[in-house]
N, CA and C of each residue as an Amber inpcrd file, in Angstrom:
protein
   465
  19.6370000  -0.5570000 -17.8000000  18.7350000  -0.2450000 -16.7110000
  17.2770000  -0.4910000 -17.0770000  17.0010000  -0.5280000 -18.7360000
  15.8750000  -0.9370000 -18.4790000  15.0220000  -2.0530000 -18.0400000
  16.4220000  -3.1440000 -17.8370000  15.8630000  -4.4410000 -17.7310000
  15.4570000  -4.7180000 -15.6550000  15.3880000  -3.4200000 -14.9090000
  15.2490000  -2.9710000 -14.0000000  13.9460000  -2.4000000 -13.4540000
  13.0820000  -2.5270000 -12.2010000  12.1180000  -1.7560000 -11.8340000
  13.0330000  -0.8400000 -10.4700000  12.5380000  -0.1270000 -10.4630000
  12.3490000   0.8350000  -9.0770000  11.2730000   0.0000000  -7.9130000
  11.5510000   0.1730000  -7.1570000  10.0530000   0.0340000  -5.5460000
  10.0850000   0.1460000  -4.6740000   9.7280000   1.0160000  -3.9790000
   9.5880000   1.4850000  -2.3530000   9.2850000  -0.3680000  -1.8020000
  10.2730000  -0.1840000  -0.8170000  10.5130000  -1.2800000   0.2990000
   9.5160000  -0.5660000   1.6460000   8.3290000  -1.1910000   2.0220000
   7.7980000  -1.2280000   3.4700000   7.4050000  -2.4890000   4.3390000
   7.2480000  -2.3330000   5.5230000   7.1460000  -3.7260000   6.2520000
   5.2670000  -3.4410000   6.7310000   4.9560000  -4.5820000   6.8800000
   3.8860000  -5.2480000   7.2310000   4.0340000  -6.1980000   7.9410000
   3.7800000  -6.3620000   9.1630000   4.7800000  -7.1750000  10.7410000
   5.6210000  -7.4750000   9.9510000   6.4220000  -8.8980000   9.7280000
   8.2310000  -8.6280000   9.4120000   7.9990000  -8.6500000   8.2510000
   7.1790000  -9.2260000   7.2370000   7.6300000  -9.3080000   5.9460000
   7.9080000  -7.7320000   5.5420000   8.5620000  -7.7350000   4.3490000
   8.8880000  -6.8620000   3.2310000   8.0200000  -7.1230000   2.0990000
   7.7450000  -5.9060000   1.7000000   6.7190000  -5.7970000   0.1560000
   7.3280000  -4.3990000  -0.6510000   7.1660000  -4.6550000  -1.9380000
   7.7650000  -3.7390000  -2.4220000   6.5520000  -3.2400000  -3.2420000
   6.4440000  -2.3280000  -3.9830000   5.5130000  -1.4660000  -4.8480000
   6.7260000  -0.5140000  -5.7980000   6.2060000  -0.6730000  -7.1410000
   6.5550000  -0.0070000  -8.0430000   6.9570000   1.6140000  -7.7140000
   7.6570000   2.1790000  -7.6040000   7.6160000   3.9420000  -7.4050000
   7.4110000   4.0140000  -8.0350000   6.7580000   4.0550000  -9.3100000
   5.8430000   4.7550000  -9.9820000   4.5050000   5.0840000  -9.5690000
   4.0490000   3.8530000  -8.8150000   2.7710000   3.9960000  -8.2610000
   2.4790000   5.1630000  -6.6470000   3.7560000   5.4580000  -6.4370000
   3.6670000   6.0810000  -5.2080000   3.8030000   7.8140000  -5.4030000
   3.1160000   8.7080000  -4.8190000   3.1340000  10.0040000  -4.9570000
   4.1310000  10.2100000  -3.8480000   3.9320000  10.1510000  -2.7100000
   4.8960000  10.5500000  -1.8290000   4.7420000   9.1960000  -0.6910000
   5.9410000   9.4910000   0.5480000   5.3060000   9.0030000   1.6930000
   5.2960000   9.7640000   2.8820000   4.2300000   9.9690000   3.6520000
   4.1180000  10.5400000   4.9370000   3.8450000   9.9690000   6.2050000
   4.2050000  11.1400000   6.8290000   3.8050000  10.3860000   8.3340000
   2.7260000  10.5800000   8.6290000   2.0630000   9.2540000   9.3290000
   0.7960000   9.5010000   9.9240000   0.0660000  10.8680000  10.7360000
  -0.6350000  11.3810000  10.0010000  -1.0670000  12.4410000  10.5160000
  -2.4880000  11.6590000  11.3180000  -3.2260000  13.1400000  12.0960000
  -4.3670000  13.2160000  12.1460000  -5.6350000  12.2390000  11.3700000
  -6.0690000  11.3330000  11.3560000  -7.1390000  10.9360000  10.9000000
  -8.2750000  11.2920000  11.1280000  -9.3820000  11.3400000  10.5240000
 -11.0420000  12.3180000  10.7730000 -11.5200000  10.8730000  10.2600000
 -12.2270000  10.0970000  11.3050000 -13.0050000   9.0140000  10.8380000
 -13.9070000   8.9140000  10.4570000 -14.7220000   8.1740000   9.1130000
 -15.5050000   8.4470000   8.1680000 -16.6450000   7.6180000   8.4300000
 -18.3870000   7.7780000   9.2780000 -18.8770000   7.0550000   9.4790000
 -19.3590000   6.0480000   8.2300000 -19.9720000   4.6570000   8.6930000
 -20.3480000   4.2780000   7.7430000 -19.5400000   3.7090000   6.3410000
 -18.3730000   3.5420000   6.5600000 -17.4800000   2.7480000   5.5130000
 -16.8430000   1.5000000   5.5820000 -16.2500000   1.1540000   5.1700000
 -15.3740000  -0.2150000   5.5980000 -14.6680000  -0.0950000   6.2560000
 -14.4580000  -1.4800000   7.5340000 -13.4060000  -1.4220000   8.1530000
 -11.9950000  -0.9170000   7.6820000 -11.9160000  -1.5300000   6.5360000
 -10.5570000  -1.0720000   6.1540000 -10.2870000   0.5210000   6.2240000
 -11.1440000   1.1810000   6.1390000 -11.1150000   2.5220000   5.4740000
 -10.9920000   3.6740000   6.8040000  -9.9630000   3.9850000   7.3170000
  -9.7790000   4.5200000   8.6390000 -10.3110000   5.9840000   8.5860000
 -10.3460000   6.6450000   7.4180000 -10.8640000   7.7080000   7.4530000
 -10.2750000   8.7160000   6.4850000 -10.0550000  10.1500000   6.6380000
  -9.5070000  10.4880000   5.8030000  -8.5930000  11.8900000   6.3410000
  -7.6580000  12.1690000   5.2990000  -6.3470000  13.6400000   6.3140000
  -6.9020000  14.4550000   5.3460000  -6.6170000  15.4770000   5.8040000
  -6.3430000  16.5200000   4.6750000  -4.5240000  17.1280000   4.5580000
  -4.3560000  16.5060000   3.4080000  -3.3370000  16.1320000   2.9400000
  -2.8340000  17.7210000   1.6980000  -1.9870000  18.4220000   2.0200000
  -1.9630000  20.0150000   1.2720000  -3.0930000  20.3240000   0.6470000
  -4.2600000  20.2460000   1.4070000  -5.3890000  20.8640000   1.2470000
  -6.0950000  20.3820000   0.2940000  -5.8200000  18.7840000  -0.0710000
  -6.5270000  17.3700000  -0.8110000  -6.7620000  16.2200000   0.3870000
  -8.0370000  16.4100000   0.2030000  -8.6280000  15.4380000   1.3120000
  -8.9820000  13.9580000   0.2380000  -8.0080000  13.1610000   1.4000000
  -7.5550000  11.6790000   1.2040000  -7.9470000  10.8180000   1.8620000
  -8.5530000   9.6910000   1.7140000  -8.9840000   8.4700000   1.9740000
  -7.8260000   8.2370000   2.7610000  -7.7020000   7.2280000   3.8270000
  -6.7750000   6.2900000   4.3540000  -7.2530000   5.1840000   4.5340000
  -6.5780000   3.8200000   4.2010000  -6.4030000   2.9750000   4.5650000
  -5.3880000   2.1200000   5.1710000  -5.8800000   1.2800000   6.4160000
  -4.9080000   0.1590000   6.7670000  -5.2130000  -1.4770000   5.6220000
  -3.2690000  -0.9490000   5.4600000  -3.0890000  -1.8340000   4.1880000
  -3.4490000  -3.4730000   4.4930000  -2.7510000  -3.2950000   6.3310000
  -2.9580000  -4.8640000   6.6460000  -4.6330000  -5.4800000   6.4820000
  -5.4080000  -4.3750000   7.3260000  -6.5180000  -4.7550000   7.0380000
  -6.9750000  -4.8860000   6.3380000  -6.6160000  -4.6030000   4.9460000
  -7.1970000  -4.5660000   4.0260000  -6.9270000  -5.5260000   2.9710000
  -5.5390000  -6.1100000   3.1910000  -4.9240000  -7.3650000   3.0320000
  -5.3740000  -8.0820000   3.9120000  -6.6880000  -8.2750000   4.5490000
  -6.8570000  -9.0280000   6.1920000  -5.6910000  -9.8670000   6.6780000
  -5.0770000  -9.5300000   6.9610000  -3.7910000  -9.9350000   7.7190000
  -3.5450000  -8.9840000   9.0960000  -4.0210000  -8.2140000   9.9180000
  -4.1720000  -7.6760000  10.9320000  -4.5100000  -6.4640000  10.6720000
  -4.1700000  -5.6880000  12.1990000  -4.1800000  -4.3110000  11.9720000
  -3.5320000  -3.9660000  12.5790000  -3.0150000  -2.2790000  11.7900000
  -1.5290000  -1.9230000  12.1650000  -1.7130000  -1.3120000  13.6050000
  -0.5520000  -1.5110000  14.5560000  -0.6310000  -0.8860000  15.7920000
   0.4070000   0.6840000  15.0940000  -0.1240000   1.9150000  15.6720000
   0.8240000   3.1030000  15.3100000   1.8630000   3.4700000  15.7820000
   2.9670000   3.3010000  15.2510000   4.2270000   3.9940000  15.9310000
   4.8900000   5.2900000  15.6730000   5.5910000   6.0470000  15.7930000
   6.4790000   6.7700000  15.1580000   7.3180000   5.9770000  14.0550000
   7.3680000   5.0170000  13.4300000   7.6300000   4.7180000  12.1530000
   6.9260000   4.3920000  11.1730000   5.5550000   4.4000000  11.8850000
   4.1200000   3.9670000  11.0230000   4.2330000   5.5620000   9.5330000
   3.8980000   4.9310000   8.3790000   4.1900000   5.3690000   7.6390000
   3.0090000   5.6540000   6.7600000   2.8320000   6.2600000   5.6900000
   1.4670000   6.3870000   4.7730000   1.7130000   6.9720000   3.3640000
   1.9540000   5.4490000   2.4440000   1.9520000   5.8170000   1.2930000
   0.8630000   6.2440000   0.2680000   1.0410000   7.9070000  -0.1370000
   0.0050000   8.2560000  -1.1520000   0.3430000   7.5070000  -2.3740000
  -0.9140000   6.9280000  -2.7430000  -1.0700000   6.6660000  -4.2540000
  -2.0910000   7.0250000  -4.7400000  -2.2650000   6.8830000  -6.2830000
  -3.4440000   7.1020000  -7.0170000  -4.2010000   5.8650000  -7.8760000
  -5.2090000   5.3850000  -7.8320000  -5.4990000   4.2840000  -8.3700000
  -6.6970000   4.8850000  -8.9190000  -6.7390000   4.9030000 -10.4270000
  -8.1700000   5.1000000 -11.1360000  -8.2420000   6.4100000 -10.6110000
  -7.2640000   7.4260000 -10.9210000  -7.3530000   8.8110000 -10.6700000
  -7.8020000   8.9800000  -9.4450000  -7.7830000   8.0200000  -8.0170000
  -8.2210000   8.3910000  -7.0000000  -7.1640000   8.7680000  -5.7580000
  -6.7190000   9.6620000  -4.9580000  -5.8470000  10.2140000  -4.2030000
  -6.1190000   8.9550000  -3.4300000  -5.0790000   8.4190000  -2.6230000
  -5.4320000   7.4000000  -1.7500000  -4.3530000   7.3930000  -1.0290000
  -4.1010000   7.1140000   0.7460000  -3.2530000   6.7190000   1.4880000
  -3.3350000   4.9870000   1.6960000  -2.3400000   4.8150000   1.9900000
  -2.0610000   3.2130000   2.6340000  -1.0250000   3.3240000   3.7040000
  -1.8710000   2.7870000   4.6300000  -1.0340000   2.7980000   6.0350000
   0.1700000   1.7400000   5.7530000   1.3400000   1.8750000   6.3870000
   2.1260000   0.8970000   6.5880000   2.8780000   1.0300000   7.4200000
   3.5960000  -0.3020000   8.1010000   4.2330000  -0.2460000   9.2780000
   5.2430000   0.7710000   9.5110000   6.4960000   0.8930000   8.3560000
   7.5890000   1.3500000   8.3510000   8.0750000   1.1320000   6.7180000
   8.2990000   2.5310000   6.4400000   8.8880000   2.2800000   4.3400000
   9.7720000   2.3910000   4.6300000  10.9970000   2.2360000   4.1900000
  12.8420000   1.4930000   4.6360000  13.4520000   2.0340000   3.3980000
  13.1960000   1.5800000   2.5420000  14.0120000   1.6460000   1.0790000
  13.7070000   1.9030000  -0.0650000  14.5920000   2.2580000  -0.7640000
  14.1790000   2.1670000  -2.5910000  15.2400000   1.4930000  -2.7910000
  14.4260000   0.5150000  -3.7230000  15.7790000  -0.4060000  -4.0830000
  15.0610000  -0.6930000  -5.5870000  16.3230000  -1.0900000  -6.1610000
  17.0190000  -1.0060000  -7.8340000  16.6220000  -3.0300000  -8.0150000
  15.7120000  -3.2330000  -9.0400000  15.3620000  -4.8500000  -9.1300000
  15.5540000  -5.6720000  -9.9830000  16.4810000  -6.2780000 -10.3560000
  16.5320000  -6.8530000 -12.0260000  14.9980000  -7.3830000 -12.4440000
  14.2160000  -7.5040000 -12.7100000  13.1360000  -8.1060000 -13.2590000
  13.6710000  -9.4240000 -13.4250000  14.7210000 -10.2860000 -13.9260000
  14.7330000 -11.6450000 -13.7270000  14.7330000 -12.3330000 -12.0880000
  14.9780000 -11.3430000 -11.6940000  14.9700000 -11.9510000 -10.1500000
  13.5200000 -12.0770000  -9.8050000  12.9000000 -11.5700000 -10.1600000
  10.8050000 -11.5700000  -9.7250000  10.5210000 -12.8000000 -10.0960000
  10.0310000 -13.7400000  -9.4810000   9.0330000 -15.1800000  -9.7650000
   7.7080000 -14.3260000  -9.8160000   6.8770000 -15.2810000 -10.0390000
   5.6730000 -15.4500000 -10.2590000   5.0190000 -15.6880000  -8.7130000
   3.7820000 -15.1180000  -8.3990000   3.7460000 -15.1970000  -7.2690000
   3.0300000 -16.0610000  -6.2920000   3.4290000 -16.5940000  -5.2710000
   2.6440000 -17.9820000  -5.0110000   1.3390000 -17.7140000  -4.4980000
   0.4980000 -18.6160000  -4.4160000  -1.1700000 -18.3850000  -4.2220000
  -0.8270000 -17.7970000  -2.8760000  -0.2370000 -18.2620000  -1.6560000
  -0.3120000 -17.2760000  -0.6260000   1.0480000 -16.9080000  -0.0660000
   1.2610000 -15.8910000   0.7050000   2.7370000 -15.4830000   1.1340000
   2.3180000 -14.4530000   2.1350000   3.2050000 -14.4000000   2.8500000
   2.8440000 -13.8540000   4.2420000   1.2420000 -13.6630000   4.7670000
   0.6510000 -14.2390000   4.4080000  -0.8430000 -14.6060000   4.4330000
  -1.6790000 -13.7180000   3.4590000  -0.7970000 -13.2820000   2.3690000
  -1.5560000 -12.6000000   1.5470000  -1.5720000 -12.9300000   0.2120000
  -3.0160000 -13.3110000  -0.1810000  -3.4910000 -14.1760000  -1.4640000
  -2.8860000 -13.5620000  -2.7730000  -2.7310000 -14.5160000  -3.6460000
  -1.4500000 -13.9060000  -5.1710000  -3.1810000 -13.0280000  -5.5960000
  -3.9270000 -13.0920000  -5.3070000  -4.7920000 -11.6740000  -6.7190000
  -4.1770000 -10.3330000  -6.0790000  -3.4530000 -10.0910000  -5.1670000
  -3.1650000  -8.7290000  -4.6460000  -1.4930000  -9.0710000  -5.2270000
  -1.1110000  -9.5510000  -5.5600000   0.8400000  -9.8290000  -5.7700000
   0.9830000  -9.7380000  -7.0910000   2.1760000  -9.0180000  -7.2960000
   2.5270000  -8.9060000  -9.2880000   3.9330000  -9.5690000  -8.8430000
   4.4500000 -10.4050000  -7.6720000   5.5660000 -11.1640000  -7.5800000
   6.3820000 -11.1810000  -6.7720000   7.3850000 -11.9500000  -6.6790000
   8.3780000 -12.2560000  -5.7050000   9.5150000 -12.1250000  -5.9220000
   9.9760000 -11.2600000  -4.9610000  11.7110000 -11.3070000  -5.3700000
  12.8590000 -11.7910000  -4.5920000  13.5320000 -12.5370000  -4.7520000
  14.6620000 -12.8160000  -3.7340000  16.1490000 -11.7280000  -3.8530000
  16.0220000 -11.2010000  -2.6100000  17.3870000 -10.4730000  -2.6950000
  18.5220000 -10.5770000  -1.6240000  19.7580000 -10.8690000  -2.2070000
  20.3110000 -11.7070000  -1.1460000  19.7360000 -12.7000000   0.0500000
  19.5400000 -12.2500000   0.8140000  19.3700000 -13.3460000   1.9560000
  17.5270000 -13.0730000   2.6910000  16.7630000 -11.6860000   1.8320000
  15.3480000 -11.6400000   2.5310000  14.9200000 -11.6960000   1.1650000
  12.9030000 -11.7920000   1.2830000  12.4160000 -12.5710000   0.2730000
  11.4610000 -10.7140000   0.2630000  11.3240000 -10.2740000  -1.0840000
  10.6730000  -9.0000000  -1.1060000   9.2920000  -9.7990000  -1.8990000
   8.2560000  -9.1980000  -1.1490000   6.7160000  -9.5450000  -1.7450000
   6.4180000  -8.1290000  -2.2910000   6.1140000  -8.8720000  -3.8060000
   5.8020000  -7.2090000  -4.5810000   4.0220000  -7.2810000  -4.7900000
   3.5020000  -5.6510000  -4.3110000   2.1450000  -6.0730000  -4.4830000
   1.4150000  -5.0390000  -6.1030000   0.8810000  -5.3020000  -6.3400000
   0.0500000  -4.7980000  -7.4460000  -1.0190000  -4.2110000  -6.8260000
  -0.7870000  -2.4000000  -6.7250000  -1.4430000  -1.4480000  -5.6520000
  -2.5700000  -1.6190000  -6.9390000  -3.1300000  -1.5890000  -8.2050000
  -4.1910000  -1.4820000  -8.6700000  -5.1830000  -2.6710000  -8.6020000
  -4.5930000  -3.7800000  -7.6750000  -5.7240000  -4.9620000  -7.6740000
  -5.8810000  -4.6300000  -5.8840000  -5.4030000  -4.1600000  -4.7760000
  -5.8950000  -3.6580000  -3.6880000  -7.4750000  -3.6110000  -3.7190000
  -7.8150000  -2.6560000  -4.3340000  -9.5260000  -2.6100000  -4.1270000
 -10.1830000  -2.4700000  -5.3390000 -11.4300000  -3.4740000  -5.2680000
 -12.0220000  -3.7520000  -6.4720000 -12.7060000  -2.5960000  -7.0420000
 -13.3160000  -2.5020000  -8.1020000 -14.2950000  -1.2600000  -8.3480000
 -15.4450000  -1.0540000  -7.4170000 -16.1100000  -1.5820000  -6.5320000
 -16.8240000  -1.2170000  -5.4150000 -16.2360000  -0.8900000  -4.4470000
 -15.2450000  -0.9870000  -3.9550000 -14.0270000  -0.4420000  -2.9010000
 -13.7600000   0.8140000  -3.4440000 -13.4610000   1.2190000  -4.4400000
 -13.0110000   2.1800000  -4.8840000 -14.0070000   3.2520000  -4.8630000
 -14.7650000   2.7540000  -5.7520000 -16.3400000   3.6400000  -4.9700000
 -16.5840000   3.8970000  -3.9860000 -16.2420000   3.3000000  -3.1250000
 -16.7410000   3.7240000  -1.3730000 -15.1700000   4.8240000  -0.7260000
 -14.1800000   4.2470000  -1.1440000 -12.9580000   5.3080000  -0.6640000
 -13.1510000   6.8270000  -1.4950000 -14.1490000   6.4280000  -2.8660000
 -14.2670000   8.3660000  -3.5500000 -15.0740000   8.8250000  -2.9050000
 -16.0760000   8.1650000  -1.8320000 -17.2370000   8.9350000  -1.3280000
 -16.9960000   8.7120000  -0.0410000 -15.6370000   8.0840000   0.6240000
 -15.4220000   8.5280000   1.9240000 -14.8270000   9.7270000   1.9940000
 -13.9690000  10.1800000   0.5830000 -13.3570000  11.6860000   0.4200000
 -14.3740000  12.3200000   0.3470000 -15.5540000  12.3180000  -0.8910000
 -16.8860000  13.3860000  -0.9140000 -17.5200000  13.5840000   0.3630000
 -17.5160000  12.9680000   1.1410000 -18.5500000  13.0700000   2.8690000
 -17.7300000  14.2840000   3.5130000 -16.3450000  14.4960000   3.2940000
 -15.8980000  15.3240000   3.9930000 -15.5520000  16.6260000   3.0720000
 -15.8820000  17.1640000   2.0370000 -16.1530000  18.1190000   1.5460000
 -16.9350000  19.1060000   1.3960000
């Protein structure tokens, strides 16, 4: 098994992307958002999340590849990047699925319109193609700065 990763399966319009569960704290449903003047588009605002107030972002937007319309399957994975509490919107999380690591390619410069500096790879599984992203290249160190002080504004 060690020659295996873990990764939460979510959609972003049809594609599939996977992320390491390691990188994920939980996933929730879209709550309440409190919008944060003055930040990046990407940066929708922030929940208060068991009484830890969290940044949100839309992942698409932030991958500029659209923006998410909300459903009752719209989903919001907490992570932490550089010790920072963080949500990521996503369409719908589906699965955990079990990955041989030989099955991961290398990842192509673009795929579902989203550029390889955000991708740690590609996986083919049976018959759909899983895009794996690397949640610590998402936002640069000035992004990151602005999502710790869209949390500080509301404290």
């Amino acid at each position: 098994m060690e020659n295996t990763i873990k990764v939460i399966v979510f959609q972003l319009h049809n594609e599939q992307y996977g992320v390491n569960i390691q990188q994920v704290r939980s996933i929730e449903k879209l709550l309440n958002v409190t919008p944060v003047p003055g930040t990046a588009d990407f940066i929708k605002g922030v929940i208060n999340l068991r009484g830890d107030i969290t940044p949100i972002i839309d992942l698409k937007d932030r991958l500029q590849i659209g923006k998410t319309e909300y459903t009752d399957h719209t989903r919001v994975l907490i992570i932490n990047i550089e010790s920072i509490q963080m949500g990521l919107i996503v369409d719908n999380a589906t699965d955990v699925l079990d990955i041989e690591q030989s099955i991961i390619d290398a990842p192509p410069e673009v795929i579902g319109g989203v550029t390889e500096e955000y991708l740690s790879g590609v996986a083919k599984i049976d018959d759909r193609l899983l895009i794996l992203l690397d949640l610590e290249r998402i936002l640069n160190f000035q992004e990151l700065n602005e999502v710790e002080k869209a949390a500080a504004k509301q404290l």
